[in-house]
């Protein structure tokens, strides 16, 4: 079985290290501090899919190091709250907000989203979450909690990189899950839960190819900087992360694991 491998602590605490910046640039093309399967093209489509406007109140669940929320706020003049359980990620995000003169319009809080969202009802025009909900138990409760904090007509976008598409062995499930707690979903389950939470599903996009591509380039970029990364991560963790990335690449290329992006709206109270 695969031993536990660290991805997020290392990525966020070494955010400013040149080798990590270089790997992100090679992997994604544009550096938002990503640790997900979101291509830069997908990142570029998110504001439009969420119908964001200047002054929109926006919530990002699982904001990581904060780079993407800051990019959106800078370009669209939104007000953004980012939540993440990782202390180093949230610290980095708040530091970047200050450095870029975006605080307090953009701020970040450490929070375990599975325990609830620290917000009043009907607070946000939009909520987004890139490759995070698969880390949380009780997805229907999470969706209901997001529904609660969204304003009527507000939109939610989330991606799920763990939709089962075919046969997966226990060794592959162990390697794919080596970086933390994960929930794998059968096809159609997200759509069913979205409906149960009373959202109106607007789009369900198959973005499996994005995960295949990112995993492959990320693996190659890390391999090129192996000595520098081993110095920061240690040998065992370096190899563990490489196995994780290869596993994602293989499972998605063979479509045994699928990634979907869902966009939905909270119905307007006046519309039955
Ligand atoms: C795949 S990363 C995505 C980060 C960022 N959205 C991106 O696109 O790069 C998943 C993120 O979810 C966060 N996370 C995992 N479990 C969480 C929880 N229970 N509450 C809040 N954040 C969580 C991790 O710390 C990590 O930053």
CSV table of N, CA and C in Angstrom, one decimal, residues 177-245:
chain,number,residue,atom,x,y,z
A,177,UNK,N,-4.8,8.1,-3.4
A,177,UNK,CA,-5.3,8.7,-2.2
A,177,UNK,C,-4.1,9.0,-1.2
A,178,UNK,N,-2.9,8.8,-1.7
A,178,UNK,CA,-1.7,8.9,-0.8
A,178,UNK,C,-1.5,10.3,-0.2
A,179,UNK,N,-2.1,11.3,-0.8
A,179,UNK,CA,-1.9,12.7,-0.3
A,179,UNK,C,-2.9,13.2,0.7
A,180,UNK,N,-4.0,12.3,1.0
A,180,UNK,CA,-4.9,12.8,2.0
A,180,UNK,C,-6.3,12.0,1.9
A,181,UNK,N,-7.2,12.5,2.7
A,181,UNK,CA,-8.6,12.0,2.7
A,181,UNK,C,-9.3,12.3,1.3
A,182,UNK,N,-9.9,11.2,0.8
A,182,UNK,CA,-10.6,11.4,-0.5
A,182,UNK,C,-11.9,10.6,-0.5
A,183,UNK,N,-12.9,11.2,-1.3
A,183,UNK,CA,-14.1,10.4,-1.6
A,183,UNK,C,-14.2,10.3,-3.1
A,184,UNK,N,-14.4,9.0,-3.5
A,184,UNK,CA,-14.6,8.7,-4.9
A,184,UNK,C,-16.1,8.6,-5.2
A,185,UNK,N,-16.5,9.2,-6.3
A,185,UNK,CA,-18.0,9.2,-6.6
A,185,UNK,C,-18.4,8.4,-7.8
A,186,UNK,N,-19.5,7.7,-7.8
A,186,UNK,CA,-19.9,7.0,-9.0
A,186,UNK,C,-20.5,8.0,-10.0
A,187,UNK,N,-20.5,7.7,-11.3
A,187,UNK,CA,-21.0,8.6,-12.3
A,187,UNK,C,-22.5,8.9,-11.9
A,188,UNK,N,-22.9,10.2,-12.1
A,188,UNK,CA,-24.3,10.6,-11.9
A,188,UNK,C,-24.5,11.0,-10.4
A,189,UNK,N,-23.6,10.7,-9.5
A,189,UNK,CA,-23.9,11.0,-8.1
A,189,UNK,C,-23.9,12.5,-7.8
A,190,UNK,N,-22.9,13.2,-8.4
A,190,UNK,CA,-22.9,14.6,-8.2
A,190,UNK,C,-24.1,15.3,-8.7
A,191,UNK,N,-24.6,14.9,-9.9
A,191,UNK,CA,-25.8,15.4,-10.4
A,191,UNK,C,-27.0,15.2,-9.5
A,192,UNK,N,-27.1,14.0,-8.9
A,192,UNK,CA,-28.1,13.6,-8.0
A,192,UNK,C,-28.1,14.5,-6.7
A,193,UNK,N,-26.9,14.7,-6.2
A,193,UNK,CA,-26.7,15.5,-5.0
A,193,UNK,C,-27.0,16.9,-5.2
A,194,UNK,N,-26.6,17.4,-6.4
A,194,UNK,CA,-26.9,18.8,-6.8
A,194,UNK,C,-28.4,19.1,-6.8
A,195,UNK,N,-29.1,18.1,-7.3
A,195,UNK,CA,-30.6,18.2,-7.4
A,195,UNK,C,-31.2,18.1,-6.0
A,196,UNK,N,-30.6,17.2,-5.2
A,196,UNK,CA,-31.1,17.1,-3.8
A,196,UNK,C,-30.9,18.3,-3.0
A,197,UNK,N,-29.9,19.1,-3.3
A,197,UNK,CA,-29.6,20.3,-2.5
A,197,UNK,C,-30.4,21.5,-3.1
A,198,UNK,N,-31.2,21.2,-4.1
A,198,UNK,CA,-32.2,22.1,-4.8
A,198,UNK,C,-31.5,23.2,-5.6
A,199,UNK,N,-30.3,22.9,-6.1
A,199,UNK,CA,-29.6,23.7,-7.1
A,199,UNK,C,-30.2,23.4,-8.4
A,200,UNK,N,-30.0,24.4,-9.4
A,200,UNK,CA,-30.4,24.2,-10.8
A,200,UNK,C,-29.1,24.0,-11.5
A,201,UNK,N,-28.8,22.8,-12.0
A,201,UNK,CA,-27.6,22.5,-12.7
A,201,UNK,C,-27.6,23.2,-14.1
A,202,UNK,N,-26.5,24.0,-14.3
A,202,UNK,CA,-26.4,24.7,-15.6
A,202,UNK,C,-25.5,24.0,-16.6
A,203,UNK,N,-24.3,23.5,-16.1
A,203,UNK,CA,-23.3,22.9,-16.9
A,203,UNK,C,-22.7,21.7,-16.2
A,204,UNK,N,-22.4,20.6,-16.9
A,204,UNK,CA,-21.6,19.6,-16.4
A,204,UNK,C,-20.6,19.3,-17.5
A,205,UNK,N,-19.3,19.7,-17.3
A,205,UNK,CA,-18.3,19.6,-18.4
A,205,UNK,C,-17.3,18.5,-18.0
A,206,UNK,N,-17.0,17.6,-19.0
A,206,UNK,CA,-16.0,16.6,-18.8
A,206,UNK,C,-14.6,17.2,-19.0
A,207,UNK,N,-13.9,17.4,-17.9
A,207,UNK,CA,-12.6,18.0,-18.0
A,207,UNK,C,-11.5,17.0,-17.7
A,208,UNK,N,-11.7,15.8,-17.9
A,208,UNK,CA,-10.8,14.7,-17.6
A,208,UNK,C,-9.4,15.0,-18.3
A,209,UNK,N,-9.5,15.4,-19.5
A,209,UNK,CA,-8.2,15.7,-20.3
A,209,UNK,C,-7.3,16.7,-19.6
A,210,UNK,N,-7.9,17.7,-18.9
A,210,UNK,CA,-7.1,18.7,-18.2
A,210,UNK,C,-6.3,18.0,-17.1
A,211,UNK,N,-6.9,17.0,-16.4
A,211,UNK,CA,-6.1,16.3,-15.3
A,211,UNK,C,-5.0,15.5,-15.9
A,212,UNK,N,-5.3,14.8,-17.0
A,212,UNK,CA,-4.3,14.0,-17.7
A,212,UNK,C,-3.1,14.9,-18.1
A,213,UNK,N,-3.4,16.0,-18.7
A,213,UNK,CA,-2.3,16.9,-19.2
A,213,UNK,C,-1.5,17.5,-18.1
A,214,UNK,N,-2.2,18.0,-17.1
A,214,UNK,CA,-1.5,18.7,-15.9
A,214,UNK,C,-0.7,17.7,-15.2
A,215,UNK,N,-1.2,16.5,-14.9
A,215,UNK,CA,-0.4,15.5,-14.2
A,215,UNK,C,0.9,15.1,-14.9
A,216,UNK,N,0.8,15.0,-16.2
A,216,UNK,CA,2.0,14.6,-17.0
A,216,UNK,C,3.0,15.7,-17.0
A,217,UNK,N,2.6,17.0,-17.2
A,217,UNK,CA,3.6,18.1,-17.3
A,217,UNK,C,4.1,18.4,-15.9
A,218,UNK,N,3.3,18.3,-14.9
A,218,UNK,CA,3.7,18.5,-13.5
A,218,UNK,C,4.8,17.5,-13.1
A,219,UNK,N,4.5,16.2,-13.5
A,219,UNK,CA,5.5,15.1,-13.2
A,219,UNK,C,6.8,15.4,-13.9
A,220,UNK,N,6.8,15.8,-15.2
A,220,UNK,CA,8.0,16.1,-16.0
A,220,UNK,C,8.8,17.3,-15.4
A,221,UNK,N,8.0,18.3,-15.1
A,221,UNK,CA,8.7,19.5,-14.6
A,221,UNK,C,9.4,19.2,-13.3
A,222,UNK,N,8.8,18.4,-12.4
A,222,UNK,CA,9.4,18.0,-11.1
A,222,UNK,C,10.6,17.2,-11.4
A,223,UNK,N,10.5,16.3,-12.3
A,223,UNK,CA,11.7,15.4,-12.6
A,223,UNK,C,12.9,16.2,-13.0
A,224,UNK,N,12.7,17.3,-13.8
A,224,UNK,CA,13.8,18.1,-14.2
A,224,UNK,C,14.5,18.8,-13.1
A,225,UNK,N,13.8,19.1,-12.0
A,225,UNK,CA,14.4,19.8,-10.8
A,225,UNK,C,14.5,18.8,-9.6
A,226,UNK,N,14.7,17.5,-9.9
A,226,UNK,CA,14.7,16.5,-8.9
A,226,UNK,C,15.7,16.8,-7.7
A,227,UNK,N,17.0,17.2,-7.9
A,227,UNK,CA,17.9,17.4,-6.8
A,227,UNK,C,17.4,18.6,-5.9
A,228,UNK,N,16.9,19.7,-6.5
A,228,UNK,CA,16.5,20.8,-5.7
A,228,UNK,C,15.2,20.4,-4.9
A,229,UNK,N,14.3,19.7,-5.5
A,229,UNK,CA,13.1,19.3,-4.8
A,229,UNK,C,13.3,18.3,-3.7
A,230,UNK,N,14.3,17.4,-4.0
A,230,UNK,CA,14.6,16.4,-2.9
A,230,UNK,C,15.2,17.1,-1.7
A,231,UNK,N,16.0,18.2,-2.0
A,231,UNK,CA,16.6,19.0,-0.9
A,231,UNK,C,15.5,19.6,0.0
A,232,UNK,N,14.3,20.0,-0.6
A,232,UNK,CA,13.3,20.6,0.2
A,232,UNK,C,12.3,19.6,0.7
A,233,UNK,N,12.0,18.5,-0.1
A,233,UNK,CA,10.9,17.6,0.3
A,233,UNK,C,11.4,16.3,1.0
A,234,UNK,N,12.6,16.0,0.7
A,234,UNK,CA,13.1,14.6,1.1
A,234,UNK,C,12.9,13.6,0.0
A,235,UNK,N,13.7,12.6,-0.1
A,235,UNK,CA,13.7,11.6,-1.1
A,235,UNK,C,12.4,10.9,-1.2
A,236,UNK,N,11.9,10.4,0.0
A,236,UNK,CA,10.7,9.6,0.0
A,236,UNK,C,9.5,10.3,-0.5
A,237,UNK,N,9.4,11.6,0.0
A,237,UNK,CA,8.2,12.4,-0.4
A,237,UNK,C,8.3,12.7,-1.9
A,238,UNK,N,9.5,13.1,-2.4
A,238,UNK,CA,9.6,13.4,-3.8
A,238,UNK,C,9.1,12.2,-4.6
A,239,UNK,N,9.6,11.0,-4.3
A,239,UNK,CA,9.2,9.8,-5.1
A,239,UNK,C,7.7,9.5,-4.9
A,240,UNK,N,7.2,9.7,-3.7
A,240,UNK,CA,5.8,9.5,-3.5
A,240,UNK,C,4.9,10.4,-4.3
A,241,UNK,N,5.3,11.7,-4.4
A,241,UNK,CA,4.5,12.6,-5.2
A,241,UNK,C,4.6,12.3,-6.7
A,242,UNK,N,5.8,11.8,-7.1
A,242,UNK,CA,5.9,11.4,-8.5
A,242,UNK,C,5.0,10.2,-8.9
A,243,UNK,N,4.9,9.3,-7.9
A,243,UNK,CA,4.0,8.1,-8.1
A,243,UNK,C,2.6,8.6,-8.2
A,244,UNK,N,2.2,9.5,-7.3
A,244,UNK,CA,0.9,10.1,-7.3
A,244,UNK,C,0.5,10.7,-8.6
A,245,UNK,N,1.4,11.5,-9.2
A,245,UNK,CA,1.2,12.2,-10.4
A,245,UNK,C,1.1,11.3,-11.6
